[in-house]
Coordinates of N, CA and C in Angstrom, one line a residue:
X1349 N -27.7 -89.6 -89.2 CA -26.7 -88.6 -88.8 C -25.9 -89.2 -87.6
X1350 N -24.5 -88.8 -87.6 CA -24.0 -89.4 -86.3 C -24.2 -88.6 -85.3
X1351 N -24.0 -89.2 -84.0 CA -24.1 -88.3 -82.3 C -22.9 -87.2 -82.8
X1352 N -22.1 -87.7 -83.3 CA -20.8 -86.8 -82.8 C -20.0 -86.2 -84.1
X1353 N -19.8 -84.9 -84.2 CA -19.4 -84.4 -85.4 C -18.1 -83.6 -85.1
X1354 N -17.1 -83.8 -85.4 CA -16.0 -83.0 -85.3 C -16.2 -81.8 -86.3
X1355 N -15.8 -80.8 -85.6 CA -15.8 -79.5 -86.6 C -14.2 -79.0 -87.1
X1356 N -14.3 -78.0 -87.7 CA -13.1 -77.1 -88.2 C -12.5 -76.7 -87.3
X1357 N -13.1 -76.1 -86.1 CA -12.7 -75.2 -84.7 C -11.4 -75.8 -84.1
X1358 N -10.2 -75.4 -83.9 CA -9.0 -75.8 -82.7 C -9.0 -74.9 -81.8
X1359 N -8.7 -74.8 -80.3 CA -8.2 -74.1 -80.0 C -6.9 -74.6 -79.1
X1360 N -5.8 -73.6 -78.4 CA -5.2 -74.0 -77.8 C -5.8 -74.9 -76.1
X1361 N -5.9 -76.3 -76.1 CA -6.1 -76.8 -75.4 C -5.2 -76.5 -73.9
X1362 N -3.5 -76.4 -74.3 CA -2.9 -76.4 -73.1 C -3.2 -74.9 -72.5
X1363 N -3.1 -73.9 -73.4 CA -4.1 -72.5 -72.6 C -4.9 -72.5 -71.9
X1364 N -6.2 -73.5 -72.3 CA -7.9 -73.7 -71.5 C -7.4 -74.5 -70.1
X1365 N -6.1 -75.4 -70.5 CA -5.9 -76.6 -69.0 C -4.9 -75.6 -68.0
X1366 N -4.2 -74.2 -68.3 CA -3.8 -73.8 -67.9 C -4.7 -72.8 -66.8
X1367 N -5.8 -72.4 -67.5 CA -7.0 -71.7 -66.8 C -7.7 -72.6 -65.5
X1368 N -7.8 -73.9 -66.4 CA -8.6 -74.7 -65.5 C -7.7 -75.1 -64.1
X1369 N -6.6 -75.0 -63.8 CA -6.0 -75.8 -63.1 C -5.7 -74.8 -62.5
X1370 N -5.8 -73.5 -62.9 CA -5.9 -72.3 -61.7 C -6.9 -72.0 -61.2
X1371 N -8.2 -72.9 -61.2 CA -9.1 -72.6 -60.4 C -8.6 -73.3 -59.1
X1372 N -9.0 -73.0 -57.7 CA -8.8 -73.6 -56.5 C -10.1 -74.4 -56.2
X1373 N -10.4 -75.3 -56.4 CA -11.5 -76.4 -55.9 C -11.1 -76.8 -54.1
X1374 N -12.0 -76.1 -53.3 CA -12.1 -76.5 -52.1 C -12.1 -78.1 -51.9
X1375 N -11.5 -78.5 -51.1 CA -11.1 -79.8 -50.7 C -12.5 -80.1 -49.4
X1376 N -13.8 -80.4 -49.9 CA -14.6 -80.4 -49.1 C -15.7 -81.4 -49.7
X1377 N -16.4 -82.3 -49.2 CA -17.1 -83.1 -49.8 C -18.0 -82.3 -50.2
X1378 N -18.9 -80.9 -49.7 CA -20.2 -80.5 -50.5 C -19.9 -80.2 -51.8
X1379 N -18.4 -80.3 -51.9 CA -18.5 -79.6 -53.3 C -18.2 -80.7 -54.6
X1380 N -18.6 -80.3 -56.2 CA -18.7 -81.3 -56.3 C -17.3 -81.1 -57.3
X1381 N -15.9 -82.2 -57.0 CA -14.5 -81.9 -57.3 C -14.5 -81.9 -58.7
X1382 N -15.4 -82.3 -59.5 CA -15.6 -82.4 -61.1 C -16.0 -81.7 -62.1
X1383 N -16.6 -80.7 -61.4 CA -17.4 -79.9 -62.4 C -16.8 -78.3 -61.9
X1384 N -16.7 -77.3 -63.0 CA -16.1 -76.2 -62.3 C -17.3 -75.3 -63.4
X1385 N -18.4 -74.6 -62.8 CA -18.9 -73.7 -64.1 C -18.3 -72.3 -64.4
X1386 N -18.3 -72.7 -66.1 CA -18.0 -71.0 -66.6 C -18.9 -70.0 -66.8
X1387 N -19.8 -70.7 -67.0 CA -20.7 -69.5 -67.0 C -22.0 -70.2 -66.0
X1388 N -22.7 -69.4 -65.5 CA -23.8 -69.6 -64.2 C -25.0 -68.4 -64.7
X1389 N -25.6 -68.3 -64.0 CA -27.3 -67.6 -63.7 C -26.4 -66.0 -63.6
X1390 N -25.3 -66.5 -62.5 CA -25.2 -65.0 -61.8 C -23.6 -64.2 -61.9
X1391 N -23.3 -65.0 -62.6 CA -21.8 -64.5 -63.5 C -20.7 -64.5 -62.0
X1392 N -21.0 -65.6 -61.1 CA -20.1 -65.6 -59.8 C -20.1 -66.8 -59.2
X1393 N -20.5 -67.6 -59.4 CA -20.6 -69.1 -59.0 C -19.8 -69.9 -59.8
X1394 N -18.3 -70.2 -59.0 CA -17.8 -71.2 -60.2 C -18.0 -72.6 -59.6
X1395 N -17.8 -72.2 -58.3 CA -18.4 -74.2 -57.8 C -19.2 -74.4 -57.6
X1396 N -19.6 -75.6 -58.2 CA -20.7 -76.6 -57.7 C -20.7 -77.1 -56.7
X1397 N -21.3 -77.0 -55.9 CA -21.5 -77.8 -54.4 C -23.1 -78.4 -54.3
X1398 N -23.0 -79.5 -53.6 CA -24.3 -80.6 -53.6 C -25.6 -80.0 -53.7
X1399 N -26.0 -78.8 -52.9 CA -27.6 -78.5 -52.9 C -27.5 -77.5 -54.3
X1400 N -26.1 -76.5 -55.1 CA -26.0 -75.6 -55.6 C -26.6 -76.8 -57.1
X1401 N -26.2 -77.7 -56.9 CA -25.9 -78.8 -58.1 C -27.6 -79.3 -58.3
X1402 N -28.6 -79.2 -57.3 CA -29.9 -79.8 -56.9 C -30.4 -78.6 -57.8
X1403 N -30.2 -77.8 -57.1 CA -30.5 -76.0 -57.6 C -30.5 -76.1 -59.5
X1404 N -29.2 -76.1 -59.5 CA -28.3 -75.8 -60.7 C -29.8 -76.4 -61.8
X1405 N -30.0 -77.7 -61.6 CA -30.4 -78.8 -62.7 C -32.1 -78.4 -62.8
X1406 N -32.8 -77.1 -61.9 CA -33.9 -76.9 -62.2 C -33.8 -75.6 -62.8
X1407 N -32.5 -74.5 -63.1 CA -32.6 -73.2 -64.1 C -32.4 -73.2 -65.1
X1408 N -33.3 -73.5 -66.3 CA -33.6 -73.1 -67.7 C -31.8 -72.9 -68.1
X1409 N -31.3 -74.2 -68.6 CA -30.2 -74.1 -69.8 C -29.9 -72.5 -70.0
X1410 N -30.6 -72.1 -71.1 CA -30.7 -70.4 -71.2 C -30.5 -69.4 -70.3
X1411 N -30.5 -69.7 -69.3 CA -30.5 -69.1 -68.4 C -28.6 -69.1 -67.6
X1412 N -28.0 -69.5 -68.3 CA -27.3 -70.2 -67.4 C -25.9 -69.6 -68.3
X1413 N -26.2 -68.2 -68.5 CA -25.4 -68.0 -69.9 C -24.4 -66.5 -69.2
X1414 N -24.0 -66.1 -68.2 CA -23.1 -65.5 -67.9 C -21.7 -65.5 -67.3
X1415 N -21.1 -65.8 -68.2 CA -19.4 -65.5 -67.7 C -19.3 -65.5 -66.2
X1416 N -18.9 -66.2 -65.7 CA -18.2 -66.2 -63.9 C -17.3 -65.3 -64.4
X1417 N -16.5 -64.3 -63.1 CA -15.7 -63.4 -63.1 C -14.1 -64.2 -63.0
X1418 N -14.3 -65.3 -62.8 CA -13.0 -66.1 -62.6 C -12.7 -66.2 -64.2
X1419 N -13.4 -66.4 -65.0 CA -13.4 -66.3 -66.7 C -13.0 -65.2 -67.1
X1420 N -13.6 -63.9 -66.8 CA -13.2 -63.1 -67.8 C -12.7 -62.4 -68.3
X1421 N -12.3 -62.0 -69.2 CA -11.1 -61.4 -70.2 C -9.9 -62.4 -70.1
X1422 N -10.3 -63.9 -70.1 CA -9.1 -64.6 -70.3 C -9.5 -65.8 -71.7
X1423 N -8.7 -66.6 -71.9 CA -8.7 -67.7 -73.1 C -10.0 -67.8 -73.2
X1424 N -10.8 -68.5 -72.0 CA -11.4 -69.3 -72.0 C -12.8 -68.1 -72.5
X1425 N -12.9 -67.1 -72.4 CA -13.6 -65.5 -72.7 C -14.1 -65.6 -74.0
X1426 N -12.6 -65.8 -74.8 CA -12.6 -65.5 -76.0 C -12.6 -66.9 -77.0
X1427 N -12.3 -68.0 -76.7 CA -13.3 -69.1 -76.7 C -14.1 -69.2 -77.2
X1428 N -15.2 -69.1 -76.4 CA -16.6 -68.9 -76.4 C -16.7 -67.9 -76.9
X1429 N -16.5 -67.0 -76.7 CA -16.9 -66.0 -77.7 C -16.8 -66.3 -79.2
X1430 N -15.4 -66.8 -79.8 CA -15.5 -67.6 -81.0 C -16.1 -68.6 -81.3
X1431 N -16.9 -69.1 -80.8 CA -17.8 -70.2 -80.8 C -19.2 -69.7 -80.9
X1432 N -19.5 -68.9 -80.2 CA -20.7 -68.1 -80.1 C -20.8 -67.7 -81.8
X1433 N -20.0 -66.8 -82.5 CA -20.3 -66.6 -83.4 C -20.9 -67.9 -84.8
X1434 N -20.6 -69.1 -84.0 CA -21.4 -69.8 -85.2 C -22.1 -70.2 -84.2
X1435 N -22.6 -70.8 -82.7 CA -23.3 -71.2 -82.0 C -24.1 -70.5 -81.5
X1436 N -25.0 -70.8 -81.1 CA -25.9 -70.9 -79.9 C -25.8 -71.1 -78.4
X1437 N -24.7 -71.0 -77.2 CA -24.5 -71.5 -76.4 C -24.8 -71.0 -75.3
X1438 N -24.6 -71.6 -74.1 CA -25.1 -71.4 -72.7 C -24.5 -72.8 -71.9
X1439 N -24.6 -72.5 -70.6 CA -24.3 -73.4 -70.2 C -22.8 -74.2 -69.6
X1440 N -21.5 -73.2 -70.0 CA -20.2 -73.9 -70.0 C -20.0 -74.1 -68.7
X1441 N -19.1 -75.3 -68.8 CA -18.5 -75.9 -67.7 C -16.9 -76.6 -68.2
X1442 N -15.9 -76.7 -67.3 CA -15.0 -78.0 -67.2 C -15.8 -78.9 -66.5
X1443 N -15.7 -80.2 -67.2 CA -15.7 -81.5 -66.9 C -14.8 -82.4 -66.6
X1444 N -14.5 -83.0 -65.5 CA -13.5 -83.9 -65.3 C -14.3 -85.5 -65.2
X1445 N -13.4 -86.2 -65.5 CA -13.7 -87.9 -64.9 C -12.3 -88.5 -64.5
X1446 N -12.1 -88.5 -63.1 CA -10.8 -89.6 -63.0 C -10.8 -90.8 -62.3
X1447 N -9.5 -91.4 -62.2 CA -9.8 -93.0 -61.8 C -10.6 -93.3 -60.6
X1448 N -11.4 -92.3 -59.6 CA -11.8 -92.2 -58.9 C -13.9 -92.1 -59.7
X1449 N -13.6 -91.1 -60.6 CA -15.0 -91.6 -60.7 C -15.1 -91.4 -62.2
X1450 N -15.4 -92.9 -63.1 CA -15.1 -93.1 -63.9 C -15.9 -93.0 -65.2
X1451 N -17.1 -92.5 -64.4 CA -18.5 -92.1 -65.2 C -19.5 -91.4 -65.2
X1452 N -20.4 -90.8 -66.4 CA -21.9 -90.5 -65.8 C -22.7 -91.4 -66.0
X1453 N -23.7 -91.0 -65.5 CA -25.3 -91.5 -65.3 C -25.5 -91.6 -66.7
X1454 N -26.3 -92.9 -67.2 CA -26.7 -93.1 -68.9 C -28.3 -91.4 -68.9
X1455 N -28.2 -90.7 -69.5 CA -29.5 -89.5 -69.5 C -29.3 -88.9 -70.7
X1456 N -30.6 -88.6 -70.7 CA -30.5 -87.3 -71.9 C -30.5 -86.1 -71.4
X1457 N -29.9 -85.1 -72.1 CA -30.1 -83.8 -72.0 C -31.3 -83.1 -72.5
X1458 N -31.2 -81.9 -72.6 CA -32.0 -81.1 -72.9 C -31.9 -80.5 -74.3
X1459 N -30.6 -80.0 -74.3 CA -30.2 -79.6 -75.6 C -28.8 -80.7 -75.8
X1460 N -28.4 -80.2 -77.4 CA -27.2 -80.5 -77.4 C -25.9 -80.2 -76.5
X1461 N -24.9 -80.8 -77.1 CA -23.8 -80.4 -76.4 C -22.3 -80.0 -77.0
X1462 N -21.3 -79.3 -77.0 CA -20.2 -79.0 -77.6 C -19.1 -79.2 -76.7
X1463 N -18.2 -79.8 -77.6 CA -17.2 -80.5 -76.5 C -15.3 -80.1 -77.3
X1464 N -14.6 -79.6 -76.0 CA -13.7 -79.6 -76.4 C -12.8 -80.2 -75.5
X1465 N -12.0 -81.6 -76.1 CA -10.9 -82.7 -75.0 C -9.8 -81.6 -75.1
X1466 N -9.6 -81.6 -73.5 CA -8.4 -80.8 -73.0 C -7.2 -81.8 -73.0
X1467 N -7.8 -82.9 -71.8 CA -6.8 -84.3 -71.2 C -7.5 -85.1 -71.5
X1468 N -7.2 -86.2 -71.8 CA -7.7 -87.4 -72.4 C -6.8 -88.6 -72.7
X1469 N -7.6 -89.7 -72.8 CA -6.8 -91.0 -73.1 C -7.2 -92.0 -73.8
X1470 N -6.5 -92.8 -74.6 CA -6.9 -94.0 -75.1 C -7.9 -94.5 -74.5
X1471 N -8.5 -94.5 -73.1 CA -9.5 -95.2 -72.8 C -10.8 -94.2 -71.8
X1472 N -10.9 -93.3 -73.2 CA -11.8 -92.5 -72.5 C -12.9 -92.8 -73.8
X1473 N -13.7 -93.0 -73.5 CA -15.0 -93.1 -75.1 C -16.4 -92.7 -74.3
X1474 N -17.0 -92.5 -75.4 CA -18.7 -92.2 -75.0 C -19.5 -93.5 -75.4
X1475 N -20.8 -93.4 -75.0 CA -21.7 -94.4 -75.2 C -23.1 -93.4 -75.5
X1476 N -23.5 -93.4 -76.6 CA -24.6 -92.7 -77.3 C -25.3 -94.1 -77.5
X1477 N -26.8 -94.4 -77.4 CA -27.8 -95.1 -77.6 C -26.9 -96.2 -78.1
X1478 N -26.0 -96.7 -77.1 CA -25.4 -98.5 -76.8 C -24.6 -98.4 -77.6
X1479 N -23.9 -97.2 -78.4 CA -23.3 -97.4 -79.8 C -22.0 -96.5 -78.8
X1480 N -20.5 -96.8 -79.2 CA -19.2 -96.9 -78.7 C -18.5 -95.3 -79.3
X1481 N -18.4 -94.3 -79.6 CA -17.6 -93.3 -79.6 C -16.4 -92.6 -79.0
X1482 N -15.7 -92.3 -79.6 CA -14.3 -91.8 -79.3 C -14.3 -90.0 -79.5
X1483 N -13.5 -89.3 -79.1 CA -13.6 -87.5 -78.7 C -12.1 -87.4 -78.4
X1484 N -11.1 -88.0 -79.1 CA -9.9 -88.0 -78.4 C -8.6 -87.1 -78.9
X1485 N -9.3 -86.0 -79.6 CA -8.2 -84.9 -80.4 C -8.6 -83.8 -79.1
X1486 N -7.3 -83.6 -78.3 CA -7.2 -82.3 -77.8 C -7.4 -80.4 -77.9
X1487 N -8.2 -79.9 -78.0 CA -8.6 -78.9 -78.5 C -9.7 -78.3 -79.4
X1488 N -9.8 -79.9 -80.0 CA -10.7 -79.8 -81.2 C -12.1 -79.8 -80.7
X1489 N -13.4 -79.1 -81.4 CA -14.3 -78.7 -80.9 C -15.7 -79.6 -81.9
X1490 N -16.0 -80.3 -80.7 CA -17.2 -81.2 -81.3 C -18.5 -80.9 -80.8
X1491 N -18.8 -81.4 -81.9 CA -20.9 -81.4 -81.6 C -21.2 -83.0 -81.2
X1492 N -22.2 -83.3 -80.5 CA -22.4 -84.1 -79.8 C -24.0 -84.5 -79.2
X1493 N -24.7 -84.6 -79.9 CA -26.5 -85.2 -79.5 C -26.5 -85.8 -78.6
X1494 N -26.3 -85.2 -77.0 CA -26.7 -85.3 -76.4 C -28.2 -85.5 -75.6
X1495 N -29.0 -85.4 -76.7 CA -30.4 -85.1 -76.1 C -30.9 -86.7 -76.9
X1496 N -29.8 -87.7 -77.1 CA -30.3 -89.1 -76.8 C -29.5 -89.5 -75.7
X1497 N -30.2 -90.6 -75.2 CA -28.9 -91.5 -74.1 C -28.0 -91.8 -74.3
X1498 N -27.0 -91.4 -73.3 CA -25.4 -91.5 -73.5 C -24.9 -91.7 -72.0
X1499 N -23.6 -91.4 -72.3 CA -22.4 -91.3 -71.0 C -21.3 -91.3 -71.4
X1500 N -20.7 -90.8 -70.6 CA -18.8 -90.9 -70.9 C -18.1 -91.5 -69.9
X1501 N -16.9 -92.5 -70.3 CA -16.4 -92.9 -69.6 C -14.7 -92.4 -69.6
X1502 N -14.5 -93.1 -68.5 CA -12.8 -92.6 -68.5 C -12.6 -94.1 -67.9
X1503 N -11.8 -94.9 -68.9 CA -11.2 -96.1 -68.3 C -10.1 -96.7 -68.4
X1504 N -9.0 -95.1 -68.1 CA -8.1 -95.1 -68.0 C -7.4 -94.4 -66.7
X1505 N -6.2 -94.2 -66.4 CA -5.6 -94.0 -64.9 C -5.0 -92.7 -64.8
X1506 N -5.6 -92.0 -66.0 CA -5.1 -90.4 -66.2 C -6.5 -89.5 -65.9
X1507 N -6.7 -88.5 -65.4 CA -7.5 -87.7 -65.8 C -8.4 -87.3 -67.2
X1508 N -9.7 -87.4 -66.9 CA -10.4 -86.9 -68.1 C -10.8 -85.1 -67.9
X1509 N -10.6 -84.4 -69.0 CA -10.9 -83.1 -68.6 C -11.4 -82.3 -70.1
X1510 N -12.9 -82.2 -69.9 CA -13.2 -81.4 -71.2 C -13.9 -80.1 -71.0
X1511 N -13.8 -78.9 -71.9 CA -14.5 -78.3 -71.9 C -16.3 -78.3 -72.8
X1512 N -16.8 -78.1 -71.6 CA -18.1 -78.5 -72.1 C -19.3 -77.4 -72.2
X1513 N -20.1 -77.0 -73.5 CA -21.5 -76.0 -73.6 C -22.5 -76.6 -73.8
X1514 N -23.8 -76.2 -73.6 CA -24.8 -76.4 -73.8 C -25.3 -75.4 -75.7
X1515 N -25.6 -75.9 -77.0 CA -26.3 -75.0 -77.5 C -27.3 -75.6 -78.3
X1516 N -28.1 -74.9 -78.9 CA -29.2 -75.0 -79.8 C -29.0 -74.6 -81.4

């Protein structure tokens, strides 16, 4: 089976980049400028900041499944919500990688993952157990076995920006 499965699902990508780029990300090193959560423990935490991030990685996936108020009743609401009806999810976040930091850590997850490229580029690909993958359709909504070793890269000079869930 491959890591990565493109589904039937589109959504408007420039709608979700229009949400995301109206979040305000404090210009402060505790915070961390990459990750913005949509949903959290406490439906009010959209930034990640260093010790929140320490925190974050010990609450039960499942747990982690309420709409922030900066989300809701917008695109990104209803989204998820259409996704939910064939998923299992928890867990959303925007992900970025830009020329500044151009990767993650090789790890496995916990669960899978569902991925939808907002911004992207010719030189953005994943690495699933040493093997080379591409995610490069805007909007389009992928499954992704996360719960072998991987990473993503961006090794290009544009912004990487996905929307990202956790499901089962």
């Amino acid at each position: 089976m491959q890591p990565i499965k493109k589904t039937n699902l589109k959504f408007d990508y420039r709608e979700l980049l229009i949400k995301y780029n109206s979040v305000e990300i404090p210009e402060d090193i505790m915070y961390d400028q990459n990750q913005i959560a949509i949903t959290s423990f406490d439906g009010k935490n959209v930034m990640v900041d260093n010790k929140f991030n320490e925190d974050y990685k010990r609450i039960p996936e499942v747990d982690l499944n309420l709409m922030n108020e900066w989300f809701k009743n917008s695109y990104v609401e209803e989204v998820i919500n259409i996704i939910n009806e064939t998923y299992n999810t928890t867990k959303w976040r925007f992900m970025r990688l830009s020329s500044e930091r151009r990767a993650y850590s090789y790890h496995k997850d916990e669960t899978k993952r569902l991925h939808i490229p907002l911004l992207t580029n010719d030189e953005c690909m994943f690495i699933i157990e040493k093997q080379l993958y591409e995610m490069n359709q805007p909007g389009v909504l992928y499954e992704m076995d996360t719960t072998q070793y991987h990473t993503a890269l961006n090794l290009g000079w544009s912004d990487r920006v996905h929307m990202v869930g956790a499901y089962s």
